[in-house]
mmCIF file of C-alpha atoms and ligand atoms in Angstrom:
data_model
loop_
_atom_site.group_PDB
_atom_site.id
_atom_site.type_symbol
_atom_site.label_atom_id
_atom_site.label_comp_id
_atom_site.label_asym_id
_atom_site.label_seq_id
_atom_site.Cartn_x
_atom_site.Cartn_y
_atom_site.Cartn_z
ATOM 1 C CA MET A 1381 26.126 7.013 5.347
ATOM 2 C CA ASN A 1382 23.353 4.598 4.406
ATOM 3 C CA PRO A 1383 22.098 4.687 0.796
ATOM 4 C CA THR A 1384 18.775 6.459 0.198
ATOM 5 C CA ILE A 1385 15.728 4.177 0.140
ATOM 6 C CA PRO A 1386 13.580 5.130 -2.874
ATOM 7 C CA ILE A 1387 9.760 5.297 -2.761
ATOM 8 C CA SER A 1388 9.505 2.921 -5.742
ATOM 9 C CA ALA A 1389 11.804 0.628 -7.707
ATOM 10 C CA VAL A 1390 11.367 -1.301 -10.942
ATOM 11 C CA THR A 1391 12.101 -5.011 -11.113
ATOM 12 C CA LEU A 1392 13.165 -6.186 -14.574
ATOM 13 C CA GLY A 1393 14.652 -9.644 -14.960
ATOM 14 C CA PRO A 1394 16.004 -12.023 -17.604
ATOM 15 C CA GLU A 1395 12.458 -13.079 -18.549
ATOM 16 C CA GLU A 1396 11.584 -9.520 -19.660
ATOM 17 C CA GLU A 1397 14.824 -9.421 -21.697
ATOM 18 C CA ARG A 1398 14.135 -12.783 -23.312
ATOM 19 C CA LEU A 1399 10.567 -11.893 -24.331
ATOM 20 C CA VAL A 1400 11.499 -8.418 -25.634
ATOM 21 C CA LEU A 1401 14.299 -9.938 -27.705
ATOM 22 C CA GLU A 1402 11.846 -12.488 -29.088
ATOM 23 C CA VAL A 1403 9.554 -9.649 -30.236
ATOM 24 C CA LEU A 1404 12.464 -7.654 -31.688
ATOM 25 C CA ARG A 1405 13.661 -10.645 -33.674
ATOM 26 C CA SER A 1406 10.149 -11.415 -34.913
ATOM 27 C CA GLY A 1407 9.932 -7.995 -36.577
ATOM 28 C CA GLN A 1408 6.314 -7.700 -35.341
ATOM 29 C CA LEU A 1409 6.527 -4.768 -32.912
ATOM 30 C CA SER A 1410 2.973 -3.411 -32.990
ATOM 31 C CA GLN A 1411 -0.119 -5.140 -31.544
ATOM 32 C CA GLY A 1412 0.133 -8.855 -32.252
ATOM 33 C CA PRO A 1413 0.444 -12.277 -30.588
ATOM 34 C CA LYS A 1414 2.074 -10.995 -27.365
ATOM 35 C CA VAL A 1415 -0.809 -8.565 -26.779
ATOM 36 C CA ARG A 1416 -3.308 -11.406 -27.312
ATOM 37 C CA GLN A 1417 -1.403 -13.617 -24.893
ATOM 38 C CA LEU A 1418 -1.258 -10.839 -22.296
ATOM 39 C CA GLU A 1419 -5.018 -10.279 -22.624
ATOM 40 C CA GLN A 1420 -5.757 -13.973 -22.082
ATOM 41 C CA GLN A 1421 -3.479 -14.307 -19.070
ATOM 42 C CA PHE A 1422 -4.632 -11.028 -17.529
ATOM 43 C CA ALA A 1423 -8.301 -12.033 -17.891
ATOM 44 C CA ALA A 1424 -7.602 -15.399 -16.249
ATOM 45 C CA ALA A 1425 -5.773 -13.709 -13.348
ATOM 46 C CA HIS A 1426 -8.746 -11.386 -12.752
ATOM 47 C CA ASP A 1427 -11.644 -13.863 -12.990
ATOM 48 C CA VAL A 1428 -13.131 -12.315 -16.147
ATOM 49 C CA ALA A 1429 -13.945 -13.601 -19.615
ATOM 50 C CA HIS A 1430 -12.400 -10.683 -21.532
ATOM 51 C CA ALA A 1431 -9.438 -8.334 -21.252
ATOM 52 C CA VAL A 1432 -8.684 -5.647 -23.841
ATOM 53 C CA ALA A 1433 -5.185 -4.144 -23.858
ATOM 54 C CA VAL A 1434 -4.724 -0.420 -24.490
ATOM 55 C CA ASN A 1435 -1.796 1.991 -24.469
ATOM 56 C CA ASN A 1436 -2.196 3.386 -20.934
ATOM 57 C CA GLY A 1437 -4.448 3.508 -17.892
ATOM 58 C CA THR A 1438 -5.988 6.841 -18.828
ATOM 59 C CA THR A 1439 -7.113 5.594 -22.249
ATOM 60 C CA ALA A 1440 -8.398 2.429 -20.519
ATOM 61 C CA LEU A 1441 -10.773 4.683 -18.535
ATOM 62 C CA VAL A 1442 -11.698 6.807 -21.580
ATOM 63 C CA ALA A 1443 -12.363 3.737 -23.739
ATOM 64 C CA ALA A 1444 -14.381 2.020 -20.975
ATOM 65 C CA LEU A 1445 -16.583 5.114 -20.511
ATOM 66 C CA ARG A 1446 -16.952 5.545 -24.302
ATOM 67 C CA GLY A 1447 -17.713 1.845 -24.673
ATOM 68 C CA LEU A 1448 -20.533 2.340 -22.175
ATOM 69 C CA SER A 1449 -21.772 5.298 -24.292
ATOM 70 C CA LEU A 1450 -21.162 7.886 -21.574
ATOM 71 C CA GLY A 1451 -21.250 11.426 -22.920
ATOM 72 C CA PRO A 1452 -22.475 14.994 -22.449
ATOM 73 C CA GLY A 1453 -25.399 15.254 -20.040
ATOM 74 C CA ASP A 1454 -24.448 12.080 -18.178
ATOM 75 C CA GLU A 1455 -23.100 12.227 -14.661
ATOM 76 C CA VAL A 1456 -20.345 10.054 -13.175
ATOM 77 C CA VAL A 1457 -19.836 9.824 -9.394
ATOM 78 C CA THR A 1458 -16.259 9.236 -8.265
ATOM 79 C CA THR A 1459 -13.808 9.996 -5.443
ATOM 80 C CA PRO A 1460 -12.007 13.338 -5.034
ATOM 81 C CA LEU A 1461 -8.849 11.550 -3.792
ATOM 82 C CA SER A 1462 -7.223 9.958 -6.832
ATOM 83 C CA PHE A 1463 -4.698 10.625 -9.564
ATOM 84 C CA VAL A 1464 -5.979 13.298 -11.968
ATOM 85 C CA ALA A 1465 -6.276 10.704 -14.780
ATOM 86 C CA THR A 1466 -9.569 9.564 -13.219
ATOM 87 C CA LEU A 1467 -10.959 13.087 -13.638
ATOM 88 C CA ASN A 1468 -9.384 13.771 -17.045
ATOM 89 C CA ALA A 1469 -10.838 10.556 -18.485
ATOM 90 C CA ILE A 1470 -14.373 11.485 -17.433
ATOM 91 C CA LEU A 1471 -14.008 15.039 -18.780
ATOM 92 C CA GLU A 1472 -12.697 13.695 -22.106
ATOM 93 C CA THR A 1473 -16.013 11.888 -22.729
ATOM 94 C CA GLY A 1474 -17.984 15.101 -22.197
ATOM 95 C CA ALA A 1475 -19.733 13.704 -19.105
ATOM 96 C CA THR A 1476 -20.125 15.630 -15.859
ATOM 97 C CA VAL A 1477 -18.271 14.498 -12.744
ATOM 98 C CA ARG A 1478 -19.373 14.655 -9.099
ATOM 99 C CA PHE A 1479 -17.294 13.749 -6.079
ATOM 100 C CA ALA A 1480 -18.615 11.784 -3.120
ATOM 101 C CA ASP A 1481 -16.747 11.639 0.166
ATOM 102 C CA ILE A 1482 -14.301 8.901 1.128
ATOM 103 C CA ASP A 1483 -14.099 6.639 4.160
ATOM 104 C CA GLU A 1484 -11.302 6.477 6.745
ATOM 105 C CA ASP A 1485 -9.776 3.676 4.588
ATOM 106 C CA PHE A 1486 -9.168 6.267 1.764
ATOM 107 C CA CYS A 1487 -11.692 4.675 -0.656
ATOM 108 C CA LEU A 1488 -15.042 6.029 -1.825
ATOM 109 C CA ASP A 1489 -17.812 5.770 0.810
ATOM 110 C CA PRO A 1490 -20.854 3.886 -0.598
ATOM 111 C CA ASP A 1491 -23.293 5.825 1.639
ATOM 112 C CA ALA A 1492 -21.931 9.144 0.366
ATOM 113 C CA VAL A 1493 -22.215 7.865 -3.215
ATOM 114 C CA GLY A 1494 -25.799 6.724 -2.642
ATOM 115 C CA ALA A 1495 -26.729 10.228 -1.465
ATOM 116 C CA LEU A 1496 -25.424 11.801 -4.713
ATOM 117 C CA ILE A 1497 -27.218 9.513 -7.167
ATOM 118 C CA GLY A 1498 -29.789 11.511 -9.129
ATOM 119 C CA GLU A 1499 -31.674 11.784 -12.403
ATOM 120 C CA ARG A 1500 -28.588 12.240 -14.554
ATOM 121 C CA THR A 1501 -26.284 9.750 -12.851
ATOM 122 C CA ARG A 1502 -25.154 7.120 -15.358
ATOM 123 C CA ALA A 1503 -22.039 5.567 -13.825
ATOM 124 C CA LEU A 1504 -20.187 4.997 -10.562
ATOM 125 C CA LEU A 1505 -16.396 5.062 -10.685
ATOM 126 C CA PRO A 1506 -14.717 3.828 -7.471
ATOM 127 C CA VAL A 1507 -10.907 3.852 -7.326
ATOM 128 C CA HIS A 1508 -8.971 1.073 -5.578
ATOM 129 C CA LEU A 1509 -6.634 3.637 -4.063
ATOM 130 C CA TYR A 1510 -3.122 2.583 -3.040
ATOM 131 C CA GLY A 1511 -4.076 -1.032 -3.919
ATOM 132 C CA LEU A 1512 -6.999 -1.382 -1.484
ATOM 133 C CA PRO A 1513 -10.194 -2.625 -3.173
ATOM 134 C CA ALA A 1514 -13.120 -0.227 -2.720
ATOM 135 C CA ASP A 1515 -16.332 -1.757 -1.331
ATOM 136 C CA MET A 1516 -17.385 -3.453 -4.610
ATOM 137 C CA PRO A 1517 -20.295 -5.518 -3.231
ATOM 138 C CA ARG A 1518 -21.975 -2.276 -2.068
ATOM 139 C CA PHE A 1519 -21.190 -0.417 -5.305
ATOM 140 C CA ALA A 1520 -22.456 -3.328 -7.392
ATOM 141 C CA GLN A 1521 -25.683 -3.293 -5.376
ATOM 142 C CA LEU A 1522 -26.095 0.494 -5.837
ATOM 143 C CA ALA A 1523 -25.424 0.143 -9.575
ATOM 144 C CA ARG A 1524 -28.033 -2.644 -9.866
ATOM 145 C CA GLU A 1525 -30.666 -0.769 -7.861
ATOM 146 C CA HIS A 1526 -30.298 2.415 -9.909
ATOM 147 C CA GLY A 1527 -29.480 0.872 -13.305
ATOM 148 C CA LEU A 1528 -26.001 2.434 -13.467
ATOM 149 C CA ALA A 1529 -22.782 1.404 -15.153
ATOM 150 C CA LEU A 1530 -19.946 0.456 -12.804
ATOM 151 C CA VAL A 1531 -16.343 1.244 -13.773
ATOM 152 C CA GLU A 1532 -13.422 0.354 -11.495
ATOM 153 C CA ASP A 1533 -10.234 2.407 -11.574
ATOM 154 C CA ALA A 1534 -7.935 -0.494 -10.697
ATOM 155 C CA ALA A 1535 -4.749 1.218 -11.954
ATOM 156 C CA GLN A 1536 -3.090 0.717 -8.558
ATOM 157 C CA ALA A 1537 -4.550 -2.673 -7.705
ATOM 158 C CA PRO A 1538 -3.873 -5.557 -10.142
ATOM 159 C CA GLY A 1539 -4.420 -8.834 -8.294
ATOM 160 C CA ALA A 1540 -6.245 -7.265 -5.315
ATOM 161 C CA ARG A 1541 -9.361 -9.097 -4.141
ATOM 162 C CA ILE A 1542 -12.514 -8.354 -2.186
ATOM 163 C CA GLY A 1543 -14.785 -11.062 -0.838
ATOM 164 C CA GLY A 1544 -12.681 -13.562 -2.807
ATOM 165 C CA ARG A 1545 -13.291 -11.741 -6.115
ATOM 166 C CA ALA A 1546 -10.597 -10.017 -8.143
ATOM 167 C CA VAL A 1547 -10.864 -6.279 -8.684
ATOM 168 C CA GLY A 1548 -11.999 -5.561 -12.224
ATOM 169 C CA SER A 1549 -14.532 -8.411 -12.123
ATOM 170 C CA SER A 1550 -17.484 -6.571 -10.513
ATOM 171 C CA GLY A 1551 -17.558 -3.662 -12.944
ATOM 172 C CA VAL A 1552 -15.549 -2.730 -16.022
ATOM 173 C CA GLY A 1553 -11.955 -2.813 -14.723
ATOM 174 C CA CYS A 1554 -9.354 -0.273 -15.862
ATOM 175 C CA PHE A 1555 -5.686 -1.018 -15.163
ATOM 176 C CA SER A 1556 -2.404 0.814 -15.780
ATOM 177 C CA PHE A 1557 1.050 -0.570 -16.553
ATOM 178 C CA TYR A 1558 2.804 2.771 -16.033
ATOM 179 C CA ALA A 1559 6.430 2.553 -14.860
ATOM 180 C CA THR A 1560 5.716 2.669 -11.106
ATOM 181 C CA LYS A 1561 2.646 0.395 -10.950
ATOM 182 C CA ASN A 1562 2.610 -3.154 -9.510
ATOM 183 C CA ILE A 1563 2.779 -4.526 -13.091
ATOM 184 C CA MET A 1564 4.547 -2.214 -15.504
ATOM 185 C CA CYS A 1565 5.873 -1.951 -19.040
ATOM 186 C CA GLY A 1566 6.710 1.774 -19.217
ATOM 187 C CA GLU A 1567 3.258 2.710 -20.488
ATOM 188 C CA GLY A 1568 0.305 0.386 -20.941
ATOM 189 C CA GLY A 1569 -3.229 -0.373 -19.825
ATOM 190 C CA MET A 1570 -5.939 -3.045 -19.722
ATOM 191 C CA ILE A 1571 -9.736 -3.162 -19.577
ATOM 192 C CA THR A 1572 -11.514 -6.178 -18.047
ATOM 193 C CA THR A 1573 -15.141 -7.219 -18.480
ATOM 194 C CA ASP A 1574 -17.421 -10.254 -18.567
ATOM 195 C CA ASP A 1575 -19.585 -8.579 -21.202
ATOM 196 C CA ALA A 1576 -18.695 -9.995 -24.649
ATOM 197 C CA THR A 1577 -20.553 -7.204 -26.496
ATOM 198 C CA LEU A 1578 -18.663 -4.500 -24.610
ATOM 199 C CA ALA A 1579 -15.319 -6.272 -25.135
ATOM 200 C CA ASP A 1580 -16.035 -6.436 -28.867
ATOM 201 C CA ARG A 1581 -16.943 -2.730 -28.966
ATOM 202 C CA LEU A 1582 -13.728 -1.860 -27.094
ATOM 203 C CA ARG A 1583 -11.593 -3.812 -29.587
ATOM 204 C CA VAL A 1584 -13.193 -1.907 -32.460
ATOM 205 C CA LEU A 1585 -12.883 1.435 -30.640
ATOM 206 C CA ARG A 1586 -9.172 0.993 -29.890
ATOM 207 C CA ASN A 1587 -8.408 0.350 -33.558
ATOM 208 C CA GLN A 1588 -9.880 3.430 -35.326
ATOM 209 C CA GLY A 1589 -13.383 1.991 -35.154
ATOM 210 C CA MET A 1590 -12.358 -0.735 -37.632
ATOM 211 C CA ARG A 1591 -13.736 -4.271 -37.516
ATOM 212 C CA ALA A 1592 -11.634 -5.356 -40.493
ATOM 213 C CA ARG A 1593 -9.312 -3.266 -42.615
ATOM 214 C CA TYR A 1594 -11.081 -0.059 -43.779
ATOM 215 C CA GLN A 1595 -14.389 -1.366 -42.503
ATOM 216 C CA TYR A 1596 -15.375 1.378 -40.054
ATOM 217 C CA GLU A 1597 -18.205 0.893 -37.589
ATOM 218 C CA ALA A 1598 -17.747 3.881 -35.342
ATOM 219 C CA ALA A 1599 -15.568 6.925 -34.798
ATOM 220 C CA GLY A 1600 -12.637 5.344 -33.024
ATOM 221 C CA HIS A 1601 -9.134 6.071 -31.882
ATOM 222 C CA ASN A 1602 -5.702 4.489 -31.746
ATOM 223 C CA TYR A 1603 -5.492 3.037 -28.235
ATOM 224 C CA ARG A 1604 -3.315 0.053 -29.211
ATOM 225 C CA LEU A 1605 -0.571 -1.455 -27.046
ATOM 226 C CA THR A 1606 2.577 -2.743 -28.767
ATOM 227 C CA ASP A 1607 3.913 -6.307 -28.619
ATOM 228 C CA LEU A 1608 7.187 -4.905 -27.224
ATOM 229 C CA GLN A 1609 5.333 -3.552 -24.206
ATOM 230 C CA ALA A 1610 3.134 -6.645 -23.906
ATOM 231 C CA ALA A 1611 6.308 -8.766 -23.728
ATOM 232 C CA ILE A 1612 7.460 -6.857 -20.647
ATOM 233 C CA ALA A 1613 3.994 -6.922 -19.067
ATOM 234 C CA LEU A 1614 3.752 -10.710 -19.635
ATOM 235 C CA ALA A 1615 6.914 -11.288 -17.623
ATOM 236 C CA GLN A 1616 5.635 -8.918 -14.941
ATOM 237 C CA LEU A 1617 2.216 -10.592 -14.795
ATOM 238 C CA ALA A 1618 3.886 -13.954 -14.190
ATOM 239 C CA ARG A 1619 5.469 -12.417 -11.062
ATOM 240 C CA LEU A 1620 2.384 -10.523 -9.872
ATOM 241 C CA ASP A 1621 1.431 -12.847 -7.005
ATOM 242 C CA HIS A 1622 5.005 -12.886 -5.770
ATOM 243 C CA VAL A 1623 5.234 -9.075 -5.956
ATOM 244 C CA ASN A 1624 1.920 -8.559 -4.166
ATOM 245 C CA VAL A 1625 2.861 -11.025 -1.408
ATOM 246 C CA ALA A 1626 6.147 -9.152 -0.850
ATOM 247 C CA ARG A 1627 4.347 -5.790 -0.716
ATOM 248 C CA ARG A 1628 1.805 -7.183 1.774
ATOM 249 C CA ARG A 1629 4.582 -8.666 3.920
ATOM 250 C CA HIS A 1630 6.447 -5.341 3.989
ATOM 251 C CA ALA A 1631 3.247 -3.473 4.885
ATOM 252 C CA ALA A 1632 2.531 -5.931 7.708
ATOM 253 C CA PHE A 1633 6.022 -5.385 9.116
ATOM 254 C CA LEU A 1634 5.644 -1.589 8.997
ATOM 255 C CA SER A 1635 2.162 -1.646 10.561
ATOM 256 C CA GLU A 1636 3.238 -4.012 13.315
ATOM 257 C CA HIS A 1637 6.054 -1.664 14.338
ATOM 258 C CA LEU A 1638 4.366 1.693 13.707
ATOM 259 C CA ARG A 1639 0.810 1.125 14.897
ATOM 260 C CA ASP A 1640 1.311 2.387 18.451
ATOM 261 C CA LEU A 1641 3.253 5.546 17.623
ATOM 262 C CA PRO A 1642 1.401 8.674 18.763
ATOM 263 C CA GLY A 1643 0.554 11.068 15.910
ATOM 264 C CA LEU A 1644 0.564 8.388 13.227
ATOM 265 C CA ARG A 1645 -2.195 6.159 11.845
ATOM 266 C CA VAL A 1646 -1.258 3.065 9.884
ATOM 267 C CA PRO A 1647 -3.465 2.088 6.900
ATOM 268 C CA SER A 1648 -6.556 0.078 7.795
ATOM 269 C CA VAL A 1649 -7.575 -2.970 5.793
ATOM 270 C CA PRO A 1650 -11.288 -3.790 6.161
ATOM 271 C CA ALA A 1651 -12.135 -7.483 6.653
ATOM 272 C CA GLY A 1652 -12.431 -9.557 3.488
ATOM 273 C CA ARG A 1653 -10.183 -7.344 1.356
ATOM 274 C CA SER A 1654 -6.740 -8.252 0.130
ATOM 275 C CA HIS A 1655 -4.716 -5.054 -0.263
ATOM 276 C CA VAL A 1656 -1.825 -5.101 -2.770
ATOM 277 C CA PHE A 1657 -0.075 -2.027 -1.307
ATOM 278 C CA HIS A 1658 0.822 -0.082 -4.399
ATOM 279 C CA GLN A 1659 1.454 2.525 -1.710
ATOM 280 C CA TYR A 1660 1.775 2.187 2.057
ATOM 281 C CA THR A 1661 0.074 5.366 3.222
ATOM 282 C CA VAL A 1662 0.034 6.587 6.815
ATOM 283 C CA ARG A 1663 -1.628 9.651 8.287
ATOM 284 C CA ILE A 1664 0.188 12.261 10.363
ATOM 285 C CA THR A 1665 -2.534 13.413 12.764
ATOM 286 C CA PRO A 1666 -2.767 16.825 14.507
ATOM 287 C CA ASP A 1667 -1.395 15.423 17.800
ATOM 288 C CA ALA A 1668 1.929 14.403 16.156
ATOM 289 C CA ALA A 1669 5.235 15.833 17.448
ATOM 290 C CA VAL A 1670 5.916 17.307 13.993
ATOM 291 C CA ASP A 1671 3.658 18.430 11.145
ATOM 292 C CA ARG A 1672 3.638 16.554 7.844
ATOM 293 C CA GLU A 1673 6.272 18.804 6.307
ATOM 294 C CA GLY A 1674 8.560 18.188 9.275
ATOM 295 C CA PHE A 1675 7.896 14.459 9.052
ATOM 296 C CA VAL A 1676 8.849 14.342 5.354
ATOM 297 C CA ALA A 1677 11.998 16.444 6.015
ATOM 298 C CA GLY A 1678 12.999 14.293 8.999
ATOM 299 C CA LEU A 1679 12.731 11.109 6.931
ATOM 300 C CA SER A 1680 14.586 12.707 4.038
ATOM 301 C CA ASP A 1681 17.444 13.622 6.425
ATOM 302 C CA ARG A 1682 17.601 9.943 7.362
ATOM 303 C CA GLY A 1683 17.725 8.765 3.728
ATOM 304 C CA ILE A 1684 14.088 7.663 3.420
ATOM 305 C CA THR A 1685 12.122 8.907 0.421
ATOM 306 C CA THR A 1686 8.407 9.563 0.946
ATOM 307 C CA GLY A 1687 5.595 10.560 -1.394
ATOM 308 C CA ILE A 1688 2.343 12.491 -0.983
ATOM 309 C CA TYR A 1689 -0.373 10.905 -3.101
ATOM 310 C CA TYR A 1690 -1.928 13.360 -3.595
ATOM 311 C CA PRO A 1691 -1.077 16.845 -2.290
ATOM 312 C CA ARG A 1692 -4.545 18.194 -3.156
ATOM 313 C CA LEU A 1693 -7.929 16.751 -4.064
ATOM 314 C CA MET A 1694 -8.053 15.919 -7.762
ATOM 315 C CA HIS A 1695 -10.418 18.775 -8.700
ATOM 316 C CA ASP A 1696 -8.827 21.392 -6.400
ATOM 317 C CA TYR A 1697 -6.899 23.278 -9.097
ATOM 318 C CA ASP A 1698 -7.674 26.529 -10.915
ATOM 319 C CA CYS A 1699 -7.962 24.762 -14.272
ATOM 320 C CA PHE A 1700 -11.045 22.836 -13.051
ATOM 321 C CA ARG A 1701 -12.649 25.714 -11.111
ATOM 322 C CA ASP A 1702 -14.915 27.155 -13.794
ATOM 323 C CA ASN A 1703 -15.437 23.920 -15.689
ATOM 324 C CA SER A 1704 -19.165 23.258 -16.091
ATOM 325 C CA GLN A 1705 -18.477 19.484 -16.203
ATOM 326 C CA VAL A 1706 -17.021 19.585 -12.671
ATOM 327 C CA VAL A 1707 -19.536 19.696 -9.796
ATOM 328 C CA VAL A 1708 -18.039 19.934 -6.317
ATOM 329 C CA ASP A 1709 -20.020 18.833 -3.261
ATOM 330 C CA GLU A 1710 -18.842 18.801 0.351
ATOM 331 C CA THR A 1711 -16.365 16.055 1.217
ATOM 332 C CA PRO A 1712 -15.224 16.728 4.814
ATOM 333 C CA VAL A 1713 -13.375 13.422 5.304
ATOM 334 C CA ALA A 1714 -11.394 13.824 2.071
ATOM 335 C CA ASP A 1715 -10.666 17.488 2.909
ATOM 336 C CA ARG A 1716 -9.044 16.421 6.193
ATOM 337 C CA VAL A 1717 -7.359 13.212 5.008
ATOM 338 C CA VAL A 1718 -5.619 14.925 2.079
ATOM 339 C CA THR A 1719 -3.701 17.122 4.559
ATOM 340 C CA GLU A 1720 -2.539 14.109 6.618
ATOM 341 C CA ILE A 1721 -1.441 11.440 4.114
ATOM 342 C CA VAL A 1722 2.136 10.455 3.378
ATOM 343 C CA SER A 1723 3.409 7.252 1.782
ATOM 344 C CA LEU A 1724 6.444 5.264 2.916
ATOM 345 C CA PRO A 1725 8.463 2.851 0.737
ATOM 346 C CA VAL A 1726 6.825 -0.609 0.500
ATOM 347 C CA HIS A 1727 8.129 -1.927 -2.861
ATOM 348 C CA PRO A 1728 9.304 -5.558 -3.253
ATOM 349 C CA GLN A 1729 13.007 -4.700 -3.347
ATOM 350 C CA LEU A 1730 13.151 -3.510 0.267
ATOM 351 C CA SER A 1731 15.386 -5.629 2.500
ATOM 352 C CA ARG A 1732 14.751 -6.438 6.150
ATOM 353 C CA ASN A 1733 17.422 -3.851 6.967
ATOM 354 C CA ASP A 1734 15.624 -1.199 4.860
ATOM 355 C CA LEU A 1735 12.362 -1.894 6.688
ATOM 356 C CA GLU A 1736 14.085 -1.610 10.061
ATOM 357 C CA ARG A 1737 15.667 1.687 8.995
ATOM 358 C CA ILE A 1738 12.232 3.040 7.990
ATOM 359 C CA VAL A 1739 10.718 2.038 11.351
ATOM 360 C CA GLU A 1740 13.613 3.559 13.267
ATOM 361 C CA ALA A 1741 13.534 6.820 11.294
ATOM 362 C CA VAL A 1742 9.755 7.225 11.660
ATOM 363 C CA SER A 1743 9.958 6.529 15.405
ATOM 364 C CA GLU A 1744 12.762 9.089 15.863
ATOM 365 C CA VAL A 1745 11.030 11.800 13.867
ATOM 366 C CA LEU A 1746 7.758 11.395 15.782
ATOM 367 C CA GLN A 1747 9.443 11.381 19.199
HETATM 368 C C1 PLP B 606 -1.706 5.566 -12.833
HETATM 369 C C2 PLP B 606 -3.139 5.859 -12.647
HETATM 370 C C3 PLP B 606 -4.012 6.123 -13.709
HETATM 371 C C4 PLP B 606 -3.556 6.377 -15.120
HETATM 372 O O1 PLP B 606 -2.744 5.456 -15.659
HETATM 373 P P1 PLP B 606 -1.669 5.859 -16.796
HETATM 374 O O2 PLP B 606 -1.233 4.548 -17.295
HETATM 375 O O3 PLP B 606 -0.600 6.655 -16.141
HETATM 376 O O4 PLP B 606 -2.395 6.643 -17.839
HETATM 377 C C5 PLP B 606 -5.362 6.262 -13.447
HETATM 378 N N1 PLP B 606 -5.831 6.184 -12.203
HETATM 379 C C6 PLP B 606 -5.038 5.981 -11.141
HETATM 380 C C7 PLP B 606 -5.650 5.880 -9.782
HETATM 381 C C8 PLP B 606 -3.665 5.813 -11.326
HETATM 382 O O5 PLP B 606 -2.872 5.614 -10.263
#
């Protein structure tokens, strides 16, 4: 029996061990020189002047929105197909959230967003879902035309590019270093911006609103990352290009061999975008030989782990139903797509043999 192929796998090498040991031996475990170094290298890798490290991707979004002074009465337009952190972060600021429809590529549709912009809209929040950059040139144009803030949920897309520009460099970029992400250190996050004033405000906000010890400028929080975590993320960042190339190569192999199967749609990558394939997500369409449940079971029987990201639209839960901050409009594309998506393993540790097993299993199950 072949070993099970997992949906994700962590890669930790001798460089992570060396840097963590260095921090341990220094005795300086909380935010210090490793965090500063990570911020500098992360900013350079994403074509921005400033990067501010925080303790996770959710607080990166909360801090970014707070830094932009979003609050009660303001409206944020985002996608309904994302991890719930996107929604929770907006709700935490007191702002109202509206959901525009997505495109066939799974990302927010700029035309649908344009149609929802109104009097109270203050920010647009596209998500680079599965590692595919959303249409940032169009969102940047909409933000300029309407005087809106632009925040990018880039948790799944470090190193992805659109039109030659890194994600996180068109708006305020929010990244996650959670255990399964393309760069990870257990828990961690990063905010990117070219705006020096905003970066300064974020640094104060993450440290209890303090500029210097006991010198408070605002009501803040503790959003700090530790040097232990930064040490791991530094080693991961050094490998990011390599990791993203491997993910892209695996995705290309899968798409080449799966694209003509009836009942399955491989992910589309619009021209000019470099996808970093945090997930490789296909769609099981109504004409398939099995339904999605049967597809997942068939792959599981053959030792292939799959994931559904996400089983329901982000707001489609009882706990958000009567929330006055949550406004639900019609999103027919997202409503359909969410019933069809399923992700296959694409992580860097897959071997050629693993990829061939995935192709063979998918072909058998859809026969
Ligand atoms: C992982 C993720 C987040 C939240 O990041 P955490 O570090 O887990 O808090 C936000 N948005 C998206 C799209 C994510 O995938």
